[in-house]
Short mmCIF file of C-alpha atoms in Angstrom, two decimals:
data_model
loop_
_atom_site.label_atom_id
_atom_site.label_comp_id
_atom_site.label_asym_id
_atom_site.label_seq_id
_atom_site.Cartn_x
_atom_site.Cartn_y
_atom_site.Cartn_z
CA MET A 183 19.89 36.34 67.80
CA ILE A 184 18.44 39.37 68.69
CA ILE A 185 20.59 42.17 69.62
CA GLU A 186 19.32 45.64 70.95
CA THR A 187 21.70 48.64 70.66
CA ASN A 188 21.42 52.01 71.74
CA SER A 189 24.62 54.09 69.86
CA ALA A 190 25.90 53.74 66.89
CA GLU A 191 29.33 52.61 68.87
CA GLU A 192 27.33 49.26 70.43
CA THR A 193 26.16 48.68 65.91
CA TRP A 194 29.63 49.12 65.42
CA ALA A 195 31.19 46.85 68.37
CA LEU A 196 28.29 43.92 67.47
CA GLY A 197 29.76 44.50 63.07
CA LYS A 198 33.31 43.87 64.85
CA ARG A 199 32.47 40.78 66.92
CA LEU A 200 30.88 39.25 64.07
CA GLY A 201 33.69 40.52 61.58
CA GLU A 202 36.28 38.66 63.97
CA GLN A 203 34.35 35.60 63.99
CA ALA A 204 34.14 35.56 59.96
CA ALA A 205 35.07 32.70 57.94
CA VAL A 206 36.05 31.94 54.12
CA GLY A 207 33.02 31.87 51.93
CA GLU A 208 30.56 33.44 54.20
CA VAL A 209 27.91 36.11 52.80
CA TYR A 210 26.36 38.39 55.22
CA CYS A 211 23.19 40.04 53.87
CA LEU A 212 22.86 43.11 55.06
CA ASP A 213 19.14 44.69 55.29
CA GLY A 214 17.61 48.21 56.57
CA ASP A 215 15.90 51.32 55.65
CA LEU A 216 18.23 54.25 55.07
CA GLY A 217 19.62 55.70 58.21
CA THR A 218 19.64 52.34 60.31
CA GLY A 219 22.96 52.10 60.86
CA LYS A 220 24.25 49.65 57.73
CA THR A 221 27.41 51.54 57.06
CA VAL A 222 28.20 51.80 60.94
CA PHE A 223 27.66 47.78 61.34
CA THR A 224 30.29 47.61 58.26
CA GLN A 225 32.89 49.78 59.31
CA GLY A 226 33.07 47.82 62.92
CA PHE A 227 32.53 44.28 60.55
CA ALA A 228 35.91 45.26 58.56
CA ALA A 229 37.82 46.43 61.76
CA GLY A 230 36.83 42.87 63.04
CA LEU A 231 39.06 41.76 59.70
CA GLY A 232 41.74 43.80 60.64
CA ILE A 233 40.99 46.16 57.80
CA GLU A 234 42.17 49.59 58.90
CA GLY A 235 41.67 52.08 56.21
CA PRO A 236 38.55 53.56 55.59
CA VAL A 237 35.20 51.73 54.87
CA ASN A 238 32.04 53.66 53.05
CA SER A 239 28.93 52.39 51.57
CA PRO A 240 29.97 51.58 47.43
CA THR A 241 26.69 52.84 46.85
CA PHE A 242 27.43 53.93 43.39
CA THR A 243 30.56 51.70 42.41
CA ILE A 244 28.23 49.02 43.81
CA LEU A 245 31.56 46.79 45.61
CA GLN A 246 34.58 47.60 46.80
CA GLN A 247 37.21 44.90 47.98
CA TYR A 248 39.39 45.51 50.96
CA ASP A 249 42.67 43.18 51.08
CA ASP A 250 44.05 44.45 53.79
CA GLY A 251 42.42 42.34 56.67
CA ARG A 252 42.86 38.42 57.61
CA LEU A 253 40.43 37.83 54.69
CA PRO A 254 39.77 39.85 51.89
CA LEU A 255 36.21 41.47 52.13
CA TYR A 256 33.91 42.18 49.20
CA HIS A 257 31.15 44.99 50.19
CA PHE A 258 28.28 45.18 48.31
CA ASP A 259 25.52 48.01 48.10
CA VAL A 260 23.19 47.07 45.72
CA TYR A 261 20.94 49.55 46.30
CA ARG A 262 21.23 51.50 43.10
CA ILE A 263 21.18 48.13 41.25
CA GLY A 264 18.39 48.56 38.17
CA ASP A 265 19.04 44.78 37.06
CA VAL A 266 20.58 41.74 38.88
CA GLU A 267 22.39 41.13 35.32
CA GLU A 268 24.26 44.02 36.70
CA MET A 269 25.68 41.85 39.18
CA ASP A 270 27.21 39.73 36.23
CA GLU A 271 29.00 42.44 35.15
CA ILE A 272 30.62 43.00 38.09
CA GLY A 273 31.64 39.01 38.42
CA TYR A 274 29.76 38.59 42.14
CA GLU A 275 30.36 35.27 41.65
CA GLU A 276 33.82 35.40 42.24
CA CYS A 277 33.32 37.01 45.27
CA PHE A 278 30.52 35.19 46.61
CA TYR A 279 32.39 31.90 46.06
CA GLY A 280 35.92 33.13 46.69
CA ASP A 281 38.95 33.16 48.96
CA GLY A 282 36.95 36.15 51.21
CA VAL A 283 33.80 37.16 53.27
CA CYS A 284 31.31 39.28 51.25
CA LEU A 285 28.82 41.87 52.93
CA VAL A 286 25.85 42.59 50.89
CA GLU A 287 23.90 45.94 51.73
CA TRP A 288 20.45 45.89 50.63
CA SER A 289 20.64 42.04 49.57
CA SER A 290 16.81 41.85 49.19
CA LEU A 291 16.94 43.36 45.64
CA ILE A 292 19.12 40.38 44.51
CA GLN A 293 17.75 37.73 46.09
CA GLU A 294 17.79 35.11 43.25
CA ILE A 295 20.78 34.86 42.63
CA LEU A 296 22.50 34.74 46.62
CA PRO A 297 23.93 31.63 47.55
CA ARG A 298 21.52 29.11 49.38
CA GLN A 299 23.81 29.66 52.92
CA VAL A 300 23.94 33.22 53.77
CA ILE A 301 23.90 34.95 57.51
CA ARG A 302 21.07 37.50 57.54
CA VAL A 303 21.60 40.74 59.38
CA VAL A 304 18.67 42.90 60.07
CA ILE A 305 18.83 46.33 61.30
CA GLU A 306 15.49 47.86 62.56
CA LYS A 307 14.80 51.36 64.23
CA ASP A 308 12.21 52.11 66.98
CA LEU A 309 12.23 55.69 67.52
CA GLU A 310 9.85 54.96 70.88
CA LYS A 311 12.72 53.62 71.96
CA GLY A 312 14.93 56.20 71.33
CA PHE A 313 17.03 57.93 68.13
CA ASP A 314 19.83 55.74 68.43
CA TYR A 315 18.07 52.66 69.27
CA ARG A 316 18.84 49.44 67.29
CA ARG A 317 17.25 46.09 66.94
CA ILE A 318 19.55 43.69 64.71
CA THR A 319 18.73 40.21 64.34
CA VAL A 320 21.32 37.94 63.02
CA GLU A 321 20.30 34.85 61.18
CA GLY A 322 22.03 31.87 60.44
CA LYS A 323 25.31 32.80 62.61
CA GLU A 324 26.14 31.67 66.04
CA GLY A 325 27.70 33.54 68.77
#
């Protein structure tokens, strides 16, 4: 499924819709260049799970867990990860195979440890179509 958005609000709304549909055990792999809207998408996703507090990218902590929604959200930002072994120290397997839903920003950096079944979300800019234009590809999830 390919969705085109023309504002941060539309990107947030898509994230919210997918968060409302999210199920236990799903792993969302979120990729896109810096500044494409991964955090905005994630904030909408969290809202779709019913998470009301602030949601920010855990760039320096790598993992942020939110337990106040209908499912736990394990939000990873692996941009600064030096080695996949760092993921072992965090206990990623408990999150990937646990009772919540995972959203992994920059997932392409840890490709070798991702589960076989993931939902891929790629956000791309096209400045020729406008500063706020985003092309968002979602693979592995219907609707």
